[in-house]
CSV table of C-alpha atoms in Angstrom, one decimal:
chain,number,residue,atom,x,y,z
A,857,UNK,CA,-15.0,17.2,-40.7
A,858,UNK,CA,-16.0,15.4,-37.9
A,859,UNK,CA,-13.6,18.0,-35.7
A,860,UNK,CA,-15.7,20.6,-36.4
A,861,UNK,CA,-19.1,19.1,-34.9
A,862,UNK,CA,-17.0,18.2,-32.3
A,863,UNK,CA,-15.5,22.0,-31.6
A,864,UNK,CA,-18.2,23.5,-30.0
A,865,UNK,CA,-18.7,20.7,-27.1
A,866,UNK,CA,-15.1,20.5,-26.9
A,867,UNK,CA,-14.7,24.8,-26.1
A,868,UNK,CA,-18.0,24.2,-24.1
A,869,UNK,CA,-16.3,21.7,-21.4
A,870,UNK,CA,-13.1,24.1,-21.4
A,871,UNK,CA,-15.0,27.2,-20.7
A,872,UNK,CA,-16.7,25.3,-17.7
A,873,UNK,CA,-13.1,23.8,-16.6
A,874,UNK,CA,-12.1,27.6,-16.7
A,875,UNK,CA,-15.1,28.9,-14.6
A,876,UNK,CA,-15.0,25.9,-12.2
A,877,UNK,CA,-11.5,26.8,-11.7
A,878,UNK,CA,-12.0,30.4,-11.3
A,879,UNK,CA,-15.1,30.3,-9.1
A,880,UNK,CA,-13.0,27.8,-6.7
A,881,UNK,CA,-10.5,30.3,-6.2
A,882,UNK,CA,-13.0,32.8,-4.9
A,883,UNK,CA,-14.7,30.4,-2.9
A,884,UNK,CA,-11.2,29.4,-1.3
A,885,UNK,CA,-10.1,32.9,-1.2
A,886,UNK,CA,-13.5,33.9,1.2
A,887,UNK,CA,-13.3,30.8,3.1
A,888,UNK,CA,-9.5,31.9,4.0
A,889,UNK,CA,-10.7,34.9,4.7
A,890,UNK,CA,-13.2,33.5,7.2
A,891,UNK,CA,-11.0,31.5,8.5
A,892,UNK,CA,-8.6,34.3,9.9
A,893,UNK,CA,-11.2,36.4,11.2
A,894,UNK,CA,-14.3,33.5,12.5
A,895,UNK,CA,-13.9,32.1,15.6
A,896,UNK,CA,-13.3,29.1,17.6
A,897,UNK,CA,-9.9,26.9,17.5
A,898,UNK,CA,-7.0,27.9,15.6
A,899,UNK,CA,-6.9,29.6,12.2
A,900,UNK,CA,-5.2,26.2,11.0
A,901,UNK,CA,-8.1,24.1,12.8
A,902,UNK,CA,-11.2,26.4,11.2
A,903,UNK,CA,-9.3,26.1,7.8
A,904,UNK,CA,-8.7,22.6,8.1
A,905,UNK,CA,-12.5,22.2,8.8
A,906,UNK,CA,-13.3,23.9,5.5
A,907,UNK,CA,-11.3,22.9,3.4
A,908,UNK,CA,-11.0,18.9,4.7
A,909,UNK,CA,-14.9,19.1,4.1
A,910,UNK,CA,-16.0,17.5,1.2
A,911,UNK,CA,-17.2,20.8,-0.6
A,912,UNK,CA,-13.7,22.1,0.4
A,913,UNK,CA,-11.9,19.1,-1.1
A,914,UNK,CA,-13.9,19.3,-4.1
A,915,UNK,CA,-12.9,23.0,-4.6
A,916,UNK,CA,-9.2,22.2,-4.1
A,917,UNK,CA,-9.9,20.0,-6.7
A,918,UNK,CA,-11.5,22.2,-9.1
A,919,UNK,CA,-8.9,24.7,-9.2
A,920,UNK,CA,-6.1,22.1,-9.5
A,921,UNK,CA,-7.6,20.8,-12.6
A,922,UNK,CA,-7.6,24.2,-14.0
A,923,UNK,CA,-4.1,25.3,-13.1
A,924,UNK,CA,-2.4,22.4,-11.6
A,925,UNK,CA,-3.7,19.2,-12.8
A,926,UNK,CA,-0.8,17.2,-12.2
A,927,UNK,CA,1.2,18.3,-9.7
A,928,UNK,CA,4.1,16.7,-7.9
A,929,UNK,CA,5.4,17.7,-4.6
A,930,UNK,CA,9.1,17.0,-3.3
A,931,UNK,CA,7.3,16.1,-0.1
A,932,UNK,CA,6.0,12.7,1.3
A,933,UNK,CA,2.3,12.7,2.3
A,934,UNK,CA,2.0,9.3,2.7
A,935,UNK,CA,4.7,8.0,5.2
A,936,UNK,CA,2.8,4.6,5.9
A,937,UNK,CA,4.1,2.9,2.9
A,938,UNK,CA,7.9,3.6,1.4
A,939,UNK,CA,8.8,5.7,-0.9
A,940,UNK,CA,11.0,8.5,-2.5
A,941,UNK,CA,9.9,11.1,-1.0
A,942,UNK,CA,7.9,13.1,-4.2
A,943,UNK,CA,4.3,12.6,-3.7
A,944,UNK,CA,2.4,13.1,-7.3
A,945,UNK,CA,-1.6,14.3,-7.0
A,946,UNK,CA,-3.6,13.2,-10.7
A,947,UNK,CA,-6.9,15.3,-11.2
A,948,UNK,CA,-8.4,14.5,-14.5
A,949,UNK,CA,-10.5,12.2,-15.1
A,950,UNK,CA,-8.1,11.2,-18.2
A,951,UNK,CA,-5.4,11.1,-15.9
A,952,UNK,CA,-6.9,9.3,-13.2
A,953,UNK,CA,-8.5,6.1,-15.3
A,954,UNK,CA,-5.0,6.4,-17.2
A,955,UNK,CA,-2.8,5.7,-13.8
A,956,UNK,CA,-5.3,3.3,-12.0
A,957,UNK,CA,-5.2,1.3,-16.2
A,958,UNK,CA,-1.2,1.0,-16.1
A,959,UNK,CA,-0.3,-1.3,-13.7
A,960,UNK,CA,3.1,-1.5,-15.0
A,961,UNK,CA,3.9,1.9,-14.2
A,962,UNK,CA,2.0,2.5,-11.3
A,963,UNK,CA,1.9,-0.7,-8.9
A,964,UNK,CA,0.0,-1.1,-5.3
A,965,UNK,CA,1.6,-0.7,-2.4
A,966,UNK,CA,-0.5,-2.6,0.4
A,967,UNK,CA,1.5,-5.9,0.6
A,968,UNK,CA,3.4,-5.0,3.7
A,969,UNK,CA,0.7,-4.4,5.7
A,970,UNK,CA,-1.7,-7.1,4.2
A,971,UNK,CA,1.4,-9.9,4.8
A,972,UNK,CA,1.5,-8.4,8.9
A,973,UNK,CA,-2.5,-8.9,8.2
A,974,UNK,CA,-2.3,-12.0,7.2
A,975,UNK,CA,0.4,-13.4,9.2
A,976,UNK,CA,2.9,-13.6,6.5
A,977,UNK,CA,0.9,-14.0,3.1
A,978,UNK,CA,0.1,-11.2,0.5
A,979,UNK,CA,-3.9,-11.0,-0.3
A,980,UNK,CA,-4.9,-10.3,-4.2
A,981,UNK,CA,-5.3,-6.7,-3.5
A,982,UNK,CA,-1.8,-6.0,-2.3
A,983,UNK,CA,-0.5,-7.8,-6.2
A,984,UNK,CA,0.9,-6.5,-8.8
A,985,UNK,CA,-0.2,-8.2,-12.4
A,986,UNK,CA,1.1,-11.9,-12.0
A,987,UNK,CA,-0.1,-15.2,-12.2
A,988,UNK,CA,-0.6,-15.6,-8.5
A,989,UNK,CA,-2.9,-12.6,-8.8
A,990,UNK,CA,-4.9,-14.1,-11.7
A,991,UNK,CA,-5.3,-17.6,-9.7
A,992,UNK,CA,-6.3,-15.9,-6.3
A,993,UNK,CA,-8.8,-13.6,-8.4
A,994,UNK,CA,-10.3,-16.1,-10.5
A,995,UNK,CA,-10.7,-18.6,-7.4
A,996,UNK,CA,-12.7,-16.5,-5.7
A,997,UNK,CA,-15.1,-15.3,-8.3
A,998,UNK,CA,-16.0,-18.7,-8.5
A,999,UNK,CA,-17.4,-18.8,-5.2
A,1000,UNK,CA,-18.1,-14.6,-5.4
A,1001,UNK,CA,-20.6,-15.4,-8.0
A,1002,UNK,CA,-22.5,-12.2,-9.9
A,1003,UNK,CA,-25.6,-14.4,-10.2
A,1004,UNK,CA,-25.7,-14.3,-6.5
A,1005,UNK,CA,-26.2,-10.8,-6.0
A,1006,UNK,CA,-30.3,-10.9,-7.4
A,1007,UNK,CA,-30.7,-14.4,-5.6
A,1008,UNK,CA,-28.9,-14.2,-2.0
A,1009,UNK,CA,-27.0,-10.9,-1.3
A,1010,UNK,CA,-29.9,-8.2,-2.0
A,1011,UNK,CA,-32.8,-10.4,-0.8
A,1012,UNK,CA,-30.8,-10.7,2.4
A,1013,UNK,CA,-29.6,-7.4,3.0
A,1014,UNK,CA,-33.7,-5.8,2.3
A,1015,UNK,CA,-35.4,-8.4,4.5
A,1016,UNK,CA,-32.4,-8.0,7.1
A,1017,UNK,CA,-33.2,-4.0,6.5
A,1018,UNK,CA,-37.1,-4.1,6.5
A,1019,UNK,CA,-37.3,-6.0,9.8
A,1020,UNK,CA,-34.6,-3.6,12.0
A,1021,UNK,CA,-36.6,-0.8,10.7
A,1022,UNK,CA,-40.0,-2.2,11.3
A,1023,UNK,CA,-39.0,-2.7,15.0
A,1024,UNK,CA,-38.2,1.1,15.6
A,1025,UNK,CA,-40.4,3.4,17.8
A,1026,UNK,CA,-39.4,6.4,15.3
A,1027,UNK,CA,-36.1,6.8,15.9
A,1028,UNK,CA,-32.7,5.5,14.6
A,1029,UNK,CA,-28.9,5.8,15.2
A,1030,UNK,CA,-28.3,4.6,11.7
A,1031,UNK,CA,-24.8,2.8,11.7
A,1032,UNK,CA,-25.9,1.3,15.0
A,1033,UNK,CA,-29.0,0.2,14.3
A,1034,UNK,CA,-29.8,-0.7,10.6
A,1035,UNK,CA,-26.2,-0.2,8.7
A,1036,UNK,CA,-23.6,-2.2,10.7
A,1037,UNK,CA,-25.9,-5.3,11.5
A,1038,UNK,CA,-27.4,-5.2,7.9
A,1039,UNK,CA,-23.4,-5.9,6.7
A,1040,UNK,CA,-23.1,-8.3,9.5
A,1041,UNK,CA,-25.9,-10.2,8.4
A,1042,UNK,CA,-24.3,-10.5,4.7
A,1043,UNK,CA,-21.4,-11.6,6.5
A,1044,UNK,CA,-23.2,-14.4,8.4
A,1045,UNK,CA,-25.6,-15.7,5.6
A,1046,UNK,CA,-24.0,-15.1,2.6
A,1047,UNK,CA,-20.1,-15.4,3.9
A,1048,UNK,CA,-20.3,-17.9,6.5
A,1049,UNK,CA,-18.3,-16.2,8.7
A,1050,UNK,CA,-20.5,-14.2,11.4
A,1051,UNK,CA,-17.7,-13.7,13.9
A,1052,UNK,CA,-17.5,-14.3,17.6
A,1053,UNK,CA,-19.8,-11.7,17.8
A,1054,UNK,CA,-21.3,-8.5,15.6
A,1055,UNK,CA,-19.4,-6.1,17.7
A,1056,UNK,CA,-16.0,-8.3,17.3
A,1057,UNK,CA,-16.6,-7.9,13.5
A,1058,UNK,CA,-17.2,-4.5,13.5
A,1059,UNK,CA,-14.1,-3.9,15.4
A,1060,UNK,CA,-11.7,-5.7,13.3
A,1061,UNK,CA,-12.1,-5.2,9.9
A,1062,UNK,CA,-12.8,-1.5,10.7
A,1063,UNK,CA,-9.7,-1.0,12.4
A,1064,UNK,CA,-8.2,-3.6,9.4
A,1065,UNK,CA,-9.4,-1.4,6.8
A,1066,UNK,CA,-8.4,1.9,8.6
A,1067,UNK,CA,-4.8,0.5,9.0
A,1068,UNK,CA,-4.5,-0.5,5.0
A,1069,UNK,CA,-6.5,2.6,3.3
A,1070,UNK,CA,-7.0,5.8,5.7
A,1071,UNK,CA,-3.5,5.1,8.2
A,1072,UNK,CA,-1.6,7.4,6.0
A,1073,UNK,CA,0.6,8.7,8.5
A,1074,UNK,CA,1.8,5.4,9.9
A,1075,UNK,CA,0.2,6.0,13.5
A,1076,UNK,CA,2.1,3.5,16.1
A,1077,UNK,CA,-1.2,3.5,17.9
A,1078,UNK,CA,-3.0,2.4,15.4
A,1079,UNK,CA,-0.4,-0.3,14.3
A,1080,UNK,CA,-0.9,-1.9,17.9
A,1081,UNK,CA,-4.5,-1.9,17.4
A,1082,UNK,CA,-4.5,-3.4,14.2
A,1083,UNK,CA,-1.6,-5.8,15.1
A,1084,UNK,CA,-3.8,-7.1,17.8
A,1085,UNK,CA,-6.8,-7.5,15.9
A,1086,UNK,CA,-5.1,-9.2,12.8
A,1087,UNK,CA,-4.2,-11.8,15.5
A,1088,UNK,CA,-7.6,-12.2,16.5
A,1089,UNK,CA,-8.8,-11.9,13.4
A,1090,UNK,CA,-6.9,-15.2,12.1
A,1091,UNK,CA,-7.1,-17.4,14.9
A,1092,UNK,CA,-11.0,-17.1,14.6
A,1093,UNK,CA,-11.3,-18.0,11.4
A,1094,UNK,CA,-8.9,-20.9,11.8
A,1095,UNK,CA,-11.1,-21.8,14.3
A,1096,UNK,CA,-13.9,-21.1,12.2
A,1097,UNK,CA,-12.9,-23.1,9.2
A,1098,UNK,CA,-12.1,-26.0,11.3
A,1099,UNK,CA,-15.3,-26.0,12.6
A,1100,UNK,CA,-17.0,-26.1,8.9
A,1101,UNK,CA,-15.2,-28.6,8.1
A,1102,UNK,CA,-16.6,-31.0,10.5
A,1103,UNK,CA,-20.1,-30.0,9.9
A,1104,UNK,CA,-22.5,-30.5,7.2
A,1105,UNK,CA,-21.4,-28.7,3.8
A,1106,UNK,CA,-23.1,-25.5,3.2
A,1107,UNK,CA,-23.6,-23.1,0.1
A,1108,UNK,CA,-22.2,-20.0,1.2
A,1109,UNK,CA,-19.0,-18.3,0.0
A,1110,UNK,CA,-16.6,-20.0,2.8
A,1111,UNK,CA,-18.6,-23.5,1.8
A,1112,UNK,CA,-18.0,-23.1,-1.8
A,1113,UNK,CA,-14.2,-22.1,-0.9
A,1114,UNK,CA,-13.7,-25.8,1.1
A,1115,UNK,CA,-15.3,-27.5,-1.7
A,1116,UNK,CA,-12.5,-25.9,-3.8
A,1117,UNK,CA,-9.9,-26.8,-1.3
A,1118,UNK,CA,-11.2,-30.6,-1.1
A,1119,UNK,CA,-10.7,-31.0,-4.8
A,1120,UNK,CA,-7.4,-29.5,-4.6
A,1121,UNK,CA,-7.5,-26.8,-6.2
A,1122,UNK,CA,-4.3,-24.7,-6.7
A,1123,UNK,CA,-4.4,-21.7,-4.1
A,1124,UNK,CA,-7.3,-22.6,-2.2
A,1125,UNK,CA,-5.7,-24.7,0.7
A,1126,UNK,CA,-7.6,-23.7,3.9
A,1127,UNK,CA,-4.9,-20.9,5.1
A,1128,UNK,CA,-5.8,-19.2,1.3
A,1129,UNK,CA,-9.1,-19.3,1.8
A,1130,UNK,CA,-8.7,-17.4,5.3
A,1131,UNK,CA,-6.3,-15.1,4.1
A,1132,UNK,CA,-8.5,-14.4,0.9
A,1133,UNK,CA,-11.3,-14.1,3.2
A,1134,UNK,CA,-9.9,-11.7,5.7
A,1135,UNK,CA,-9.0,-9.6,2.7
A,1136,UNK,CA,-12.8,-9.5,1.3
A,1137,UNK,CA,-14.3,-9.2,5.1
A,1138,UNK,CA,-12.2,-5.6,5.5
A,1139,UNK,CA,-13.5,-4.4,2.7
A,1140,UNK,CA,-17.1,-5.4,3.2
A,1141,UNK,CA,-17.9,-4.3,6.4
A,1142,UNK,CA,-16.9,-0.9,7.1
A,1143,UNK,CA,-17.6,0.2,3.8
A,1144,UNK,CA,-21.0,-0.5,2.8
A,1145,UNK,CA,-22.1,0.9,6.2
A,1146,UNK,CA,-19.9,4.0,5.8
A,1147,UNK,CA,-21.2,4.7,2.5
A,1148,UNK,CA,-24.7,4.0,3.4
A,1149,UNK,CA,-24.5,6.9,6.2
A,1150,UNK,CA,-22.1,9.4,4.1
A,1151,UNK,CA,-25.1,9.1,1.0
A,1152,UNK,CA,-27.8,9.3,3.3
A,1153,UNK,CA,-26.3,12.4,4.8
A,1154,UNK,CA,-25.5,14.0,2.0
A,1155,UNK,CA,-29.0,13.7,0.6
A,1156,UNK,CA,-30.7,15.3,4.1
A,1157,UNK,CA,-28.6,18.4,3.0
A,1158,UNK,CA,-30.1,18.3,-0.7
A,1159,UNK,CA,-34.1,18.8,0.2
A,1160,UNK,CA,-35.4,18.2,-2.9
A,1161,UNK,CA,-33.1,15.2,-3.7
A,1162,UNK,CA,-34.2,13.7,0.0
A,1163,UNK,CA,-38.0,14.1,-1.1
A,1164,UNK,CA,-37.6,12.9,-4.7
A,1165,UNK,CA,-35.5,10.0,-2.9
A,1166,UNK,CA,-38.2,8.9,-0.3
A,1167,UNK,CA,-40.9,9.6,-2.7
A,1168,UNK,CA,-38.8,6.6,-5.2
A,1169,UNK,CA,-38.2,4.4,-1.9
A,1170,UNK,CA,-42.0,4.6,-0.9
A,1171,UNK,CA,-43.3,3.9,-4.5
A,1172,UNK,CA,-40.9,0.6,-4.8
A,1173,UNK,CA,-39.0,2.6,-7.6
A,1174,UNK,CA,-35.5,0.9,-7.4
A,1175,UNK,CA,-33.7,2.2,-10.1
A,1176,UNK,CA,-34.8,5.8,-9.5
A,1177,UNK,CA,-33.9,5.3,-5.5
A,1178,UNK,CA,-30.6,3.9,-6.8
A,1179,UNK,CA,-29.8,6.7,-9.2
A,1180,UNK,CA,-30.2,8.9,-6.1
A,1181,UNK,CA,-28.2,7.0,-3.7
A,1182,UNK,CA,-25.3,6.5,-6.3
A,1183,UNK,CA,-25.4,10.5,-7.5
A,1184,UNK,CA,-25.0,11.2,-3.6
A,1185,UNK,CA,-22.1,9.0,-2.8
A,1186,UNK,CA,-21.0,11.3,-5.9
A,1187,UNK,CA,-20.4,14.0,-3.5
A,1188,UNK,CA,-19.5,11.9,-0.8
A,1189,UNK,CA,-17.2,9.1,-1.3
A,1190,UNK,CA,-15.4,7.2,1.0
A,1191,UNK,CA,-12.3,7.6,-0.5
A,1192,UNK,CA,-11.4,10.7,-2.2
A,1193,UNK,CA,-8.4,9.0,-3.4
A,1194,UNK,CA,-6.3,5.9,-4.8
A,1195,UNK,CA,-2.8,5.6,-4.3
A,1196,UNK,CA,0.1,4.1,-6.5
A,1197,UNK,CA,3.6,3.3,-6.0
A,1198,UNK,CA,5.5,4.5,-9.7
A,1199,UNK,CA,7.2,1.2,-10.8
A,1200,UNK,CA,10.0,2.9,-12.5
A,1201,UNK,CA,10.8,6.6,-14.4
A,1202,UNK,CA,7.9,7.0,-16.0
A,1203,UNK,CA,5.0,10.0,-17.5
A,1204,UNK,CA,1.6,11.2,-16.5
A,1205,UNK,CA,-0.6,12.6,-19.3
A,1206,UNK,CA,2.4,11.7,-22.0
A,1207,UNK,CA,2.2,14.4,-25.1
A,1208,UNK,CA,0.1,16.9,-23.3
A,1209,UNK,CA,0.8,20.3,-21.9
A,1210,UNK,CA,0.3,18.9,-18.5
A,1211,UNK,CA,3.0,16.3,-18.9
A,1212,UNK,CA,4.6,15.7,-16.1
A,1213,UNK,CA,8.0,13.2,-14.8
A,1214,UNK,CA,7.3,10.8,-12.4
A,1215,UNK,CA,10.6,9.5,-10.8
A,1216,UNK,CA,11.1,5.4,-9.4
A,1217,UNK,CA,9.4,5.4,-5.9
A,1218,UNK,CA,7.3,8.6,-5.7
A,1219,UNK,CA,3.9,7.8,-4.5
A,1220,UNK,CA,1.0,8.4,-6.7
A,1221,UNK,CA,-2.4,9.7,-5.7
A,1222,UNK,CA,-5.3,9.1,-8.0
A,1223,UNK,CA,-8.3,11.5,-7.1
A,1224,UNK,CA,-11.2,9.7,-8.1
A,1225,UNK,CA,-13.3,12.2,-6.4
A,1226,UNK,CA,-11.4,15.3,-8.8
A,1227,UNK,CA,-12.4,12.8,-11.6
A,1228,UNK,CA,-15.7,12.3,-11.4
A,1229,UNK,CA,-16.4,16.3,-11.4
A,1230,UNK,CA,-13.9,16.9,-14.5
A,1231,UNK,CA,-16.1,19.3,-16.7
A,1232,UNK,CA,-14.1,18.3,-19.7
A,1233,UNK,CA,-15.3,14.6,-19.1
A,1234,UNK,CA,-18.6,14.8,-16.8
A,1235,UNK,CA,-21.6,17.1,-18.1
A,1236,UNK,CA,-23.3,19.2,-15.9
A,1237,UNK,CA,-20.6,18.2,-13.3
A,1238,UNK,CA,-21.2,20.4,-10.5
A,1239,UNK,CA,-25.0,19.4,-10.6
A,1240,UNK,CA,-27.0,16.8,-8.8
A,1241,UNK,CA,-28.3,14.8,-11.3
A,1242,UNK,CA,-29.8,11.3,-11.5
A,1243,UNK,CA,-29.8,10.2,-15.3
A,1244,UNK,CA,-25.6,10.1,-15.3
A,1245,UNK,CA,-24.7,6.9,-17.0
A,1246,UNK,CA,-22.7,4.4,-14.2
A,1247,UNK,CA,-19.6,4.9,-16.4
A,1248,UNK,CA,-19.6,8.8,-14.8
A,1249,UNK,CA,-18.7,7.2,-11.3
A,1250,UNK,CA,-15.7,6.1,-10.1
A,1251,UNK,CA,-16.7,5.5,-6.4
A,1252,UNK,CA,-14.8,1.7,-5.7
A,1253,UNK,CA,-11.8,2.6,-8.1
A,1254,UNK,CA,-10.9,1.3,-11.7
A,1255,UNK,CA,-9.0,-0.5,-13.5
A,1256,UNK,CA,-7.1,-3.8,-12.3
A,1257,UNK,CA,-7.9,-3.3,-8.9
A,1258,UNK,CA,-11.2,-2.1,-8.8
A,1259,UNK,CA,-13.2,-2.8,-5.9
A,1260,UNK,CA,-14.0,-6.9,-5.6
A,1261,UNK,CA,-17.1,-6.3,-4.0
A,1262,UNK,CA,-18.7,-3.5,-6.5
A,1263,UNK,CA,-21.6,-5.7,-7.7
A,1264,UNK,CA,-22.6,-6.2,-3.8
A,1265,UNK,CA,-22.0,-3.1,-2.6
A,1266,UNK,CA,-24.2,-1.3,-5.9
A,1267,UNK,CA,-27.2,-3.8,-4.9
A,1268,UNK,CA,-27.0,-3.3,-1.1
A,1269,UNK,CA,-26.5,0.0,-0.7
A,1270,UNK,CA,-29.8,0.9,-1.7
A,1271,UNK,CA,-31.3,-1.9,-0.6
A,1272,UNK,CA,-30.7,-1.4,3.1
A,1273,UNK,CA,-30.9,2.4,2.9
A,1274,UNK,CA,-34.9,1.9,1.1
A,1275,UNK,CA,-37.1,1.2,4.3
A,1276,UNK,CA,-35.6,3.6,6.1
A,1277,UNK,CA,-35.7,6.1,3.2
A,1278,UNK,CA,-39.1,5.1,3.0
A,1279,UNK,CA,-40.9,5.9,6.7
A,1280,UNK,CA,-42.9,9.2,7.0
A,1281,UNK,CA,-41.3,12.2,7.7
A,1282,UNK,CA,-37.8,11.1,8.0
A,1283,UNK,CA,-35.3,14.0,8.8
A,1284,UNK,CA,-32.4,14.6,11.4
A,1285,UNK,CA,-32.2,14.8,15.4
A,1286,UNK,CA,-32.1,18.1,16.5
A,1287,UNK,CA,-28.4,19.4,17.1
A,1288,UNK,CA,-25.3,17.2,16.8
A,1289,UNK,CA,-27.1,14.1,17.3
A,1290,UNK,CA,-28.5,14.7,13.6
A,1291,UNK,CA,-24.9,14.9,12.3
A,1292,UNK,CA,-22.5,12.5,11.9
A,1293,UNK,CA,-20.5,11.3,14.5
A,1294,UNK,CA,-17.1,9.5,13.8
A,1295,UNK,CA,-15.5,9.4,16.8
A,1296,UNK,CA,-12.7,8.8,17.3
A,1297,UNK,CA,-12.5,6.8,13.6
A,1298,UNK,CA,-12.6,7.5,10.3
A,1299,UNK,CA,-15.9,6.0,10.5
A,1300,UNK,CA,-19.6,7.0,10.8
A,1301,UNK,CA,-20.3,5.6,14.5
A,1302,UNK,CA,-23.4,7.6,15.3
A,1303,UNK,CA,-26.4,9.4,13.1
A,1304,UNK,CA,-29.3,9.9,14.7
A,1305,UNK,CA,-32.6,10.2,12.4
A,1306,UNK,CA,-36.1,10.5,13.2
A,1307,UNK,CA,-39.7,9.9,11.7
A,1308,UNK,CA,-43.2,9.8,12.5
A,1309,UNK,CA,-44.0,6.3,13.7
């Protein structure tokens, strides 16, 4: 009998996937419609605008799960790493966890451009399921240690974070000024590897991640970029670890890693620990800053969330400023999706309606952004809310190769975003320099805030 309790929640989330759907049409529809009529650039360029917006994306999204959820186009959209040809786009959450879970059917693709990264070596994140991945993974949680995230990595990032902000005259360009060095400070005093310099840093693992994760396309520009700056990259922390060795032993992440390599542990020779470590630094850097400045952005455009948010920040209330932060990256992740490589002939959603054949080679995107608004798997979906259990997010990925760093970047992220959050009156710059400026990156570069000093 249990069905029948169950019936009513079950047509409940169906009726909402079925007006989610329907009202993302319309809102498609008028934005098309506004497109061909507005003004300024190119009907492609003020359509693009819309609907490469996060709201847009989300849309897309909404109606895909209604009347598309799996869909597979004989097209390549992803040109940067080999494939068939067929390009297959997952939208419910089932679907999603179920692809990113089956590693046998749906393998990673990044080991060609993490072995040009590395000079020659794959990093753990570019691995299928094999031993070498186990070893690699397991070495470095030994010196990644969870217990380190209360003791080192959040104390650092909040006193790095308290004393930029104390220093401002009431104003801020965000990724500038408190994001980007409060990352480079983890990097210094927690990693052991600071870099040449901050702006060195910043500049290679940005570019590094760009080339592995957002380089869809396979721009030759950006390959001569990132060529360079793997080059760089390795030489200085060859240099670097050299160095270490012939000082005094410290208890950092690269110290702990020497230690392993002077008792001879398998896999932890001194080019694994840099290659291990290169792979960790891309994905530290650039990201917590970027998703410091996308959540922070998103929450000036939700008034009452941005109040409620401060108020938490200013009363020392961590796990409410967290539940805000988190709800808002929600909305704005970094990555909207994960991509897959399909091992062999294989299913999505096998014995469903949605079933659909995935051929050998077709490239596989994941939307973990679709996901975490399913209606038939997130209540209330559309709505910002704050009491969502952490299992509703799916911001760093799942499954096998889940983010590494997801334990540091859920304590920092609000930690270096709270005395900010915290100083009176906070609210944008007047005009564009109170929106986000990427550049000529992927990348937040510029966000200019201001409070009352």
């Amino acid at each position: 009998m249990q069905w029948l309790f169950n019936l009513p929640i079950v047509l409940w989330r169906r009726l909402m996937l079925i007006l989610q759907g329907l009202w993302a049409l319309l809102w498609l529809i008028g934005s098309g419609i506004a497109a061909l009529f507005g003004g300024g650039g190119t009907i492609g360029s003020r359509l693009a605008a819309t609907i490469g917006g996060p709201k847009g994306l989300r849309m897309v999204f909404a109606v895909l799960r209604l009347l598309l959820p799996n869909l597979v186009l004989h097209r390549a959209i992803i040109t940067a790493y080999p494939s068939n040809g067929f390009t297959a786009l997952a939208t419910r959450r089932a679907d999603v966890i179920d692809i990113l879970s089956r590693d046998a059917d749906f393998g990673v693709v990044y080991a060609p451009r993490m072995e040009m990264i590395t000079g020659g070596e794959n990093f753990f994140l570019g691995m299928q399921d094999t031993p070498r991945y186990t070893r690699d993974t397991s070495n470095m949680r030994l010196v990644v240690r969870r217990d380190d995230v209360p003791e080192i990595v959040t104390p650092c990032a909040s006193d790095a974070a308290k004393a930029l902000v104390a220093m401002l005259p009431g104003a801020i360009d965000v990724p500038q000024a408190l994001t980007m060095p409060v990352a480079q400070k983890l990097l210094d005093v927690y990693f052991g590897t600071p870099g040449p310099s901050e702006a060195a840093m910043a500049e290679w693992t940005s570019l590094l991640f760009w080339y592995l994760f957002i380089d869809l396309q396979a721009d030759p520009d950006l390959d001569a970029r990132a060529t360079a700056a793997a080059a760089s990259f390795r030489s200085w922390m060859d240099g670097h670890i050299a160095a270490r060795r012939q000082g005094p032993p410290k208890d950092d992440v690269l110290g702990r890693c020497l230690a392993m390599g002077d008792a001879k542990l398998p896999g932890m020779t001194d080019l694994d620990v840099r290659n291990n470590l290169i792979g960790l630094l891309i994905g530290e850097l650039p990201t917590l800053s970027a998703c410091a400045n996308l959540a922070l952005d998103e929450l000036l455009d939700r008034p009452r969330a941005f109040a409620a948010a401060c108020a938490a920040a200013r009363a020392g209330d961590d796990a409410t400023l967290s539940a805000y932060v988190f709800e808002a990256l929600r909305f704005r992740p970094l990555n909207p999706l994960i991509y897959r490589r399909a091992m062999h002939d294989t299913v999505i959603a096998g014995g469903k309606l949605r079933r659909r054949r995935v051929a050998k080679g077709t490239i596989v995107m994941a939307s973990n952004l679709s996901a975490m608004f399913d209606p038939l798997a997130i209540a209330d979906a559309t709505a910002f809310r704050t009491d969502r259990p952490w299992e509703a997010y799916m911001l760093w990925g799942s499954g096998m190769h889940s983010c590494f760093g997801a334990h540091i970047n859920r304590a920092v992220l609000p930690a270096m975003l709270k005395p900010l959050l915290a100083m009176p009156n906070l609210r944008r710059a007047s005009g564009a320099r109170g929106q986000i400026d990427k550049g000529d990156t992927p990348f937040p570069q510029h966000f200019h805030l201001e409070f009352d000093a």
